[in-house]
Short mmCIF file of C-alpha atoms in Angstrom, two decimals:
data_model
loop_
_atom_site.label_atom_id
_atom_site.label_comp_id
_atom_site.label_asym_id
_atom_site.label_seq_id
_atom_site.Cartn_x
_atom_site.Cartn_y
_atom_site.Cartn_z
CA MET R 10 149.78 45.91 61.98
CA THR R 11 148.34 42.70 60.98
CA PRO R 12 147.36 40.65 63.93
CA VAL R 13 149.38 37.50 64.55
CA THR R 14 148.24 34.11 64.42
CA ARG R 15 149.89 30.68 64.37
CA ALA R 16 152.25 30.38 61.93
CA ASP R 17 151.56 26.62 61.06
CA LEU R 18 147.68 27.38 60.42
CA ASP R 19 148.34 27.26 57.10
CA SER R 20 149.48 23.75 56.99
CA ILE R 21 145.93 22.64 58.71
CA PRO R 22 143.24 21.63 56.26
CA ALA R 23 139.69 23.09 57.21
CA TYR R 24 136.91 20.55 57.55
CA VAL R 25 134.85 20.45 54.55
CA PRO R 26 131.33 19.34 54.92
CA GLY R 27 129.24 17.69 52.00
CA ARG R 28 128.11 20.18 49.57
CA SER R 29 124.03 21.02 48.96
CA PHE R 30 122.42 22.91 46.46
CA PRO R 31 118.27 23.75 45.90
CA GLY R 32 116.67 21.17 43.94
CA ALA R 33 119.36 18.40 44.32
CA ILE R 34 119.01 14.93 46.11
CA LYS R 35 121.64 15.15 48.59
CA LEU R 36 123.38 11.90 49.44
CA ALA R 37 126.67 13.44 50.56
CA SER R 38 126.58 13.88 54.19
CA ASN R 39 125.53 10.72 55.82
CA GLU R 40 122.27 12.13 57.18
CA THR R 41 119.18 10.58 58.29
CA THR R 42 116.19 11.28 55.66
CA GLN R 43 113.52 11.07 58.16
CA GLY R 44 112.75 13.70 60.94
CA PRO R 45 113.37 13.50 64.74
CA LEU R 46 112.17 10.13 66.49
CA PRO R 47 108.92 10.10 68.12
CA GLY R 48 108.84 12.75 70.90
CA VAL R 49 112.02 14.01 70.47
CA ALA R 50 110.57 17.15 68.55
CA GLN R 51 108.19 17.83 71.59
CA ALA R 52 111.20 17.57 74.05
CA ILE R 53 113.39 19.81 71.95
CA ALA R 54 110.21 22.80 71.82
CA ASP R 55 109.88 22.12 75.50
CA ALA R 56 113.93 22.56 75.99
CA ALA R 57 113.62 25.51 73.79
CA ALA R 58 111.37 27.03 76.05
CA THR R 59 114.01 27.65 78.78
CA ALA R 60 116.87 29.13 76.56
CA ASN R 61 117.23 31.80 78.60
CA ARG R 62 118.94 29.37 81.27
CA TYR R 63 122.46 27.87 80.51
CA PRO R 64 122.42 24.07 80.17
CA ASP R 65 123.62 21.66 82.83
CA ASN R 66 127.39 21.62 81.96
CA THR R 67 127.54 18.26 83.21
CA SER R 68 124.80 16.74 81.36
CA SER R 69 123.80 14.82 84.28
CA ALA R 70 120.29 13.53 83.42
CA LEU R 71 121.52 12.67 79.90
CA ILE R 72 124.52 10.55 81.33
CA HIS R 73 122.17 8.81 83.61
CA ALA R 74 119.88 7.92 80.80
CA LEU R 75 123.02 6.62 78.85
CA SER R 76 124.45 4.67 82.01
CA GLU R 77 120.87 3.09 82.33
CA THR R 78 120.69 2.25 78.29
CA LEU R 79 124.21 0.95 77.93
CA GLY R 80 124.81 -0.59 81.35
CA VAL R 81 127.91 1.51 82.04
CA PRO R 82 128.36 3.57 85.19
CA ALA R 83 127.88 7.24 85.24
CA ALA R 84 131.43 8.12 85.96
CA HIS R 85 132.63 6.24 82.82
CA ILE R 86 130.57 8.76 80.58
CA ALA R 87 131.32 11.92 78.77
CA THR R 88 129.37 13.91 76.39
CA GLY R 89 130.50 16.33 73.63
CA CYS R 90 128.83 18.67 71.00
CA GLY R 91 129.09 15.93 68.44
CA SER R 92 131.65 13.04 68.80
CA VAL R 93 134.10 15.22 66.82
CA SER R 94 134.44 17.44 69.82
CA LEU R 95 135.56 14.55 71.56
CA CYS R 96 138.08 13.74 69.28
CA GLN R 97 139.46 17.15 69.47
CA GLU R 98 139.55 16.73 73.48
CA LEU R 99 141.04 13.51 73.23
CA VAL R 100 143.84 14.89 71.22
CA GLN R 101 144.34 17.64 73.65
CA ILE R 102 144.32 15.40 76.96
CA THR R 103 146.88 12.92 75.41
CA CYS R 104 149.43 14.76 73.28
CA GLN R 105 151.95 18.01 73.34
CA VAL R 106 153.56 19.32 70.71
CA GLY R 107 155.00 16.64 68.57
CA ASP R 108 153.47 13.68 69.93
CA GLU R 109 151.87 11.36 67.37
CA VAL R 110 148.16 10.50 66.48
CA LEU R 111 147.75 7.28 64.45
CA TYR R 112 144.80 6.68 62.13
CA ALA R 113 143.82 4.64 59.26
CA TRP R 114 143.77 6.62 55.66
CA ARG R 115 141.26 7.45 54.24
CA SER R 116 139.36 7.75 57.36
CA PHE R 117 137.24 10.43 59.02
CA GLU R 118 138.41 13.57 57.60
CA ALA R 119 138.40 15.59 61.32
CA TYR R 120 141.40 13.14 62.61
CA PRO R 121 144.37 15.14 60.97
CA VAL R 122 142.65 18.65 61.65
CA VAL R 123 142.19 17.91 65.32
CA THR R 124 145.22 16.32 65.82
CA LYS R 125 147.38 19.40 63.78
CA VAL R 126 145.02 21.94 65.81
CA ALA R 127 146.59 20.49 69.09
CA GLY R 128 150.20 20.61 67.90
CA ALA R 129 150.50 16.90 67.44
CA THR R 130 151.79 15.01 64.65
CA PRO R 131 149.50 13.03 62.59
CA VAL R 132 150.53 9.44 61.11
CA PRO R 133 147.89 8.03 58.68
CA VAL R 134 148.43 4.57 57.56
CA PRO R 135 147.05 3.31 54.18
CA LEU R 136 144.19 1.12 54.22
CA ASN R 137 144.37 -2.44 53.10
CA ALA R 138 143.52 -3.78 49.61
CA GLY R 139 139.97 -4.16 50.94
CA GLN R 140 139.55 -0.72 51.78
CA GLY R 141 139.85 -1.66 55.42
CA HIS R 142 141.91 -0.91 58.41
CA ASP R 143 145.51 -2.38 58.09
CA LEU R 144 145.84 -3.25 61.70
CA ASP R 145 149.57 -4.95 61.34
CA ALA R 146 150.56 -1.62 59.61
CA MET R 147 149.20 0.41 62.18
CA LEU R 148 150.89 -1.86 64.94
CA ALA R 149 153.97 -1.06 63.14
CA ALA R 150 153.74 2.44 62.95
CA ILE R 151 153.57 3.02 66.84
CA THR R 152 156.50 4.84 68.00
CA ASP R 153 157.61 6.18 71.36
CA ARG R 154 156.08 9.36 70.42
CA THR R 155 152.54 7.76 69.88
CA ARG R 156 149.91 8.81 72.48
CA LEU R 157 146.69 8.30 70.68
CA ILE R 158 145.09 5.87 67.82
CA PHE R 159 141.78 6.43 66.23
CA ILE R 160 139.90 3.53 64.89
CA CYS R 161 136.98 4.40 62.81
CA ASN R 162 134.71 1.25 62.94
CA PRO R 163 132.48 1.26 60.86
CA ASN R 164 135.27 3.09 58.68
CA ASN R 165 134.19 6.59 57.18
CA PRO R 166 134.34 6.95 54.20
CA THR R 167 134.79 3.25 52.93
CA GLY R 168 131.89 1.75 55.41
CA THR R 169 134.37 -1.25 56.08
CA ALA R 170 134.07 -3.01 59.69
CA LEU R 171 136.63 -4.88 61.72
CA GLY R 172 135.69 -8.22 63.34
CA ARG R 173 135.64 -8.66 67.17
CA GLU R 174 138.73 -11.03 67.05
CA GLU R 175 140.96 -8.94 65.15
CA LEU R 176 140.13 -6.03 67.14
CA GLU R 177 140.89 -7.81 70.33
CA ARG R 178 144.53 -8.70 69.24
CA PHE R 179 145.02 -5.11 68.11
CA LEU R 180 144.05 -3.64 71.42
CA ASP R 181 145.91 -6.48 73.56
CA ALA R 182 149.08 -5.15 71.22
CA VAL R 183 149.01 -1.67 71.66
CA PRO R 184 150.93 -0.59 74.64
CA ALA R 185 148.56 0.15 77.42
CA HIS R 186 149.89 3.57 77.92
CA ILE R 187 148.42 4.78 74.68
CA VAL R 188 145.14 5.80 74.24
CA VAL R 189 142.85 3.96 71.69
CA ALA R 190 139.77 5.54 70.32
CA LEU R 191 137.03 3.27 69.00
CA ASP R 192 135.10 5.83 67.01
CA GLU R 193 131.64 4.04 66.44
CA ALA R 194 129.88 6.82 64.63
CA TYR R 195 127.83 4.46 62.59
CA PHE R 196 127.16 2.00 65.28
CA GLU R 197 123.77 1.61 64.97
CA TYR R 198 124.03 0.52 61.08
CA ASN R 199 126.32 -2.27 61.99
CA ARG R 200 125.19 -5.59 61.92
CA SER R 201 128.41 -7.45 62.56
CA GLY R 202 127.83 -7.56 66.12
CA VAL R 203 131.00 -5.70 67.33
CA ASP R 204 130.24 -3.74 70.24
CA GLY R 205 133.18 -1.29 71.11
CA ILE R 206 131.88 -0.95 74.94
CA ASP R 207 132.06 -4.71 75.40
CA LEU R 208 135.52 -4.46 74.22
CA ALA R 209 136.62 -1.72 76.40
CA ARG R 210 135.43 -3.09 79.70
CA GLY R 211 138.64 -3.98 81.29
CA ARG R 212 140.74 -2.01 79.07
CA ARG R 213 141.68 1.06 80.57
CA ASN R 214 143.29 2.49 77.51
CA VAL R 215 140.32 2.35 75.36
CA VAL R 216 137.54 5.00 74.79
CA VAL R 217 134.28 4.37 72.41
CA LEU R 218 132.92 7.30 70.95
CA ARG R 219 129.35 7.32 69.40
CA THR R 220 127.06 10.37 68.22
CA PHE R 221 123.37 11.11 67.92
CA SER R 222 123.86 13.05 64.80
CA LYS R 223 123.62 9.89 62.45
CA ALA R 224 120.86 6.89 63.11
CA TYR R 225 119.47 9.01 65.58
CA GLY R 226 118.65 12.05 63.18
CA LEU R 227 120.02 14.98 65.36
CA ALA R 228 122.98 16.10 63.08
CA GLY R 229 121.27 19.87 63.11
CA ILE R 230 121.67 19.73 67.31
CA ARG R 231 125.10 17.92 67.71
CA VAL R 232 125.50 16.02 70.75
CA GLY R 233 127.72 12.73 71.20
CA TYR R 234 129.16 10.55 74.13
CA ALA R 235 132.20 8.90 75.14
CA VAL R 236 132.67 5.65 77.24
CA ALA R 237 135.96 5.28 78.94
CA ASP R 238 137.86 4.80 82.33
CA PRO R 239 137.04 7.31 84.44
CA THR R 240 140.59 8.51 84.76
CA ILE R 241 139.91 9.55 81.09
CA ILE R 242 136.58 11.02 81.52
CA THR R 243 137.71 13.39 84.29
CA ALA R 244 140.60 14.55 81.86
CA LEU R 245 138.05 15.22 79.16
CA ALA R 246 136.10 17.33 81.51
CA LYS R 247 139.43 19.51 81.96
CA VAL R 248 139.58 20.51 78.27
CA HIS R 249 135.85 20.55 77.74
CA ILE R 250 134.36 23.67 76.46
CA PRO R 251 131.47 24.85 79.12
CA PHE R 252 128.04 24.70 78.33
CA SER R 253 128.86 23.31 74.75
CA VAL R 254 126.19 20.53 74.75
CA ASN R 255 123.04 22.96 74.92
CA SER R 256 119.88 22.23 76.77
CA VAL R 257 117.91 21.16 73.59
CA ALA R 258 120.56 18.64 72.60
CA GLN R 259 120.41 17.00 75.77
CA SER R 260 116.74 16.98 76.27
CA ALA R 261 116.64 15.52 72.42
CA ALA R 262 119.17 12.99 72.95
CA ILE R 263 117.44 11.65 76.23
CA ALA R 264 114.27 11.30 74.24
CA CYS R 265 116.28 9.45 71.25
CA LEU R 266 116.92 6.80 73.91
CA GLY R 267 113.21 6.29 74.50
CA ALA R 268 112.75 5.50 71.03
CA ARG R 269 114.98 2.71 70.53
CA ASP R 270 112.17 0.57 68.72
CA GLU R 271 111.80 2.90 66.15
CA LEU R 272 115.56 3.26 65.86
CA LEU R 273 115.84 -0.10 65.20
CA HIS R 274 112.97 -0.23 62.54
CA ARG R 275 114.56 2.74 60.38
CA THR R 276 118.16 1.41 60.86
CA HIS R 277 116.70 -2.03 59.43
CA ALA R 278 115.20 -0.10 56.59
CA VAL R 279 118.64 1.64 55.68
CA VAL R 280 120.49 -1.78 55.91
CA ALA R 281 117.99 -3.16 53.39
CA GLU R 282 118.36 -0.20 50.86
CA ARG R 283 122.05 -0.65 51.40
CA GLY R 284 122.38 -3.93 50.26
CA ARG R 285 119.95 -3.38 47.54
CA MET R 286 122.05 -0.45 46.19
CA ARG R 287 125.16 -2.40 46.72
CA ASP R 288 123.70 -5.07 44.64
CA ALA R 289 122.99 -3.03 41.83
CA LEU R 290 126.55 -1.38 41.72
CA LEU R 291 128.02 -4.75 41.51
CA ALA R 292 125.93 -5.90 38.84
CA ALA R 293 126.75 -2.82 37.04
CA GLY R 294 130.50 -3.60 37.52
CA TYR R 295 131.48 -1.30 40.18
CA ASP R 296 134.01 -2.47 43.19
CA VAL R 297 131.66 -2.18 46.11
CA PRO R 298 133.22 -2.77 49.44
CA VAL R 299 130.86 -4.40 52.10
CA SER R 300 129.53 -1.67 54.13
CA GLU R 301 128.51 -1.71 57.64
CA ALA R 302 127.32 2.17 57.82
CA ASN R 303 124.71 4.20 55.80
CA PHE R 304 126.61 4.70 52.86
CA VAL R 305 128.55 2.98 50.17
CA TRP R 306 131.99 3.59 48.69
CA LEU R 307 133.37 3.38 45.30
CA PRO R 308 136.96 3.44 45.14
CA LEU R 309 137.52 5.33 41.64
CA LEU R 310 140.66 6.74 42.22
CA ASP R 311 141.80 9.38 39.75
CA ARG R 312 138.13 9.12 38.10
CA SER R 313 136.69 10.27 41.67
CA VAL R 314 136.35 13.98 40.90
CA ALA R 315 134.64 13.79 37.71
CA TYR R 316 132.53 11.10 38.49
CA GLY R 317 131.25 13.10 41.44
CA GLU R 318 130.55 16.27 39.23
CA ALA R 319 128.86 14.15 36.74
CA SER R 320 126.58 13.04 39.30
CA ALA R 321 125.89 16.61 40.67
CA ALA R 322 124.91 17.43 37.01
CA ALA R 323 122.43 14.47 37.08
CA GLY R 324 120.96 15.97 40.28
CA VAL R 325 122.39 13.77 43.13
CA LEU R 326 125.18 15.20 45.21
CA ILE R 327 127.53 12.38 46.17
CA ARG R 328 130.72 13.08 48.39
CA THR R 329 134.01 12.85 46.52
CA TYR R 330 137.39 11.95 48.37
CA GLY R 331 140.38 13.52 46.26
CA VAL R 332 142.02 10.77 44.00
CA ASP R 333 140.74 7.95 46.33
CA GLY R 334 136.97 7.62 45.57
CA VAL R 335 133.24 8.74 46.31
CA ARG R 336 131.04 7.99 49.17
CA ILE R 337 127.19 7.86 48.51
CA THR R 338 124.69 8.05 51.66
CA ILE R 339 121.97 5.53 51.45
CA GLY R 340 118.78 7.72 51.34
CA ASP R 341 114.96 7.15 50.57
CA PRO R 342 114.32 4.77 47.75
CA HIS R 343 113.63 7.25 45.44
CA GLU R 344 116.65 8.76 45.90
CA ASN R 345 118.60 5.81 45.90
CA ASP R 346 117.03 4.84 42.73
CA ALA R 347 118.10 8.46 41.17
CA PHE R 348 121.45 7.62 41.85
CA LEU R 349 121.44 4.30 40.65
CA ALA R 350 119.70 5.79 37.16
CA PHE R 351 122.99 8.03 36.97
CA ALA R 352 125.17 5.35 37.94
CA THR R 353 124.11 2.42 35.56
CA SER R 354 124.19 4.95 32.43
CA GLU R 355 126.54 4.77 29.81
CA ALA R 356 128.29 7.96 30.78
CA ALA R 357 128.58 7.17 34.11
CA VAL R 358 130.13 3.68 33.99
CA GLU R 359 132.58 5.26 31.34
CA LEU R 360 133.42 7.51 33.58
CA ALA R 361 134.31 4.83 36.23
CA GLY R 362 136.36 2.94 33.86
CA ILE R 363 133.92 -0.23 33.64
CA ARG R 364 131.98 -1.91 31.03
CA ALA R 365 128.22 -1.92 31.86
CA GLY R 366 126.76 -5.21 33.12
CA SER R 367 130.33 -6.37 33.55
CA PRO R 368 130.72 -8.38 37.45
CA THR R 369 133.18 -7.26 39.94
CA THR R 370 136.26 -9.71 39.94
#
């Protein structure tokens, strides 16, 4: 007899990571190109020596370090196996079967997955013409079944960022019983000045999600954190998979917090390259939204797949998003130059449906 699994699993898409193959330049997964921050590799080695022991399930030392760094009481902080695990836990603590989770689309690909895994109903709201969140449309999409709203800021994969005033208006308009998750996975690259933790103060239904996977360079270890009202933190603990934030991840994250000067230096370099890449692509005639993350977005629509395949054939892997667009991670200057050499070639601009050298309107 065939083992019985949930009948609805066929409708749940599997998360698809950015691909890679030997010898190719990988600009597909928003990883940092440099190794761990100073002191982090040693912290990892030291923690590995005690791998025979279970990790601290409460991440108490990491939460204490985060509390001091962020100026937030420890009772307002939870950790997770990357911020994506906290996304899933938020759905679990807010939704029952049939409840609704609202998010912009296109946005982080995990949102519909974690929503359906919990048996909830995903409600995607199209982005606006500028490739950003349409907050008015999201407010209009709220129903009596809405339990959770994800706001990815800066948005993945488009890189667009919301301003403080528009976010404040939105948060104040959302009914207080609905949890709003401000997903700030790319916070360290955002130069707009918006800090979700400041916005969450005094708003008990707002959760801020951040990660050590991106700017801090711990994508291979997996640790993220949430900042929220203690009632939400307590609820997250009830669905948390025990020991899922391992000892190596906790130690590495603590060491990262002690290397903030180097982190700022590295993110400044990425921001500078981000501007250089966008300027070059605009000059070639591409439509490139302003990005506040470590990537840029080309809304190539039905040309996206062919464009992505051509870039891979040229030795540069980028991320393709169906019939919406392609996302290019900001890498080292020579890696970015390799992509720009492809992107400004006659074949590429023809694939993109633009004329080489024509300005974007």
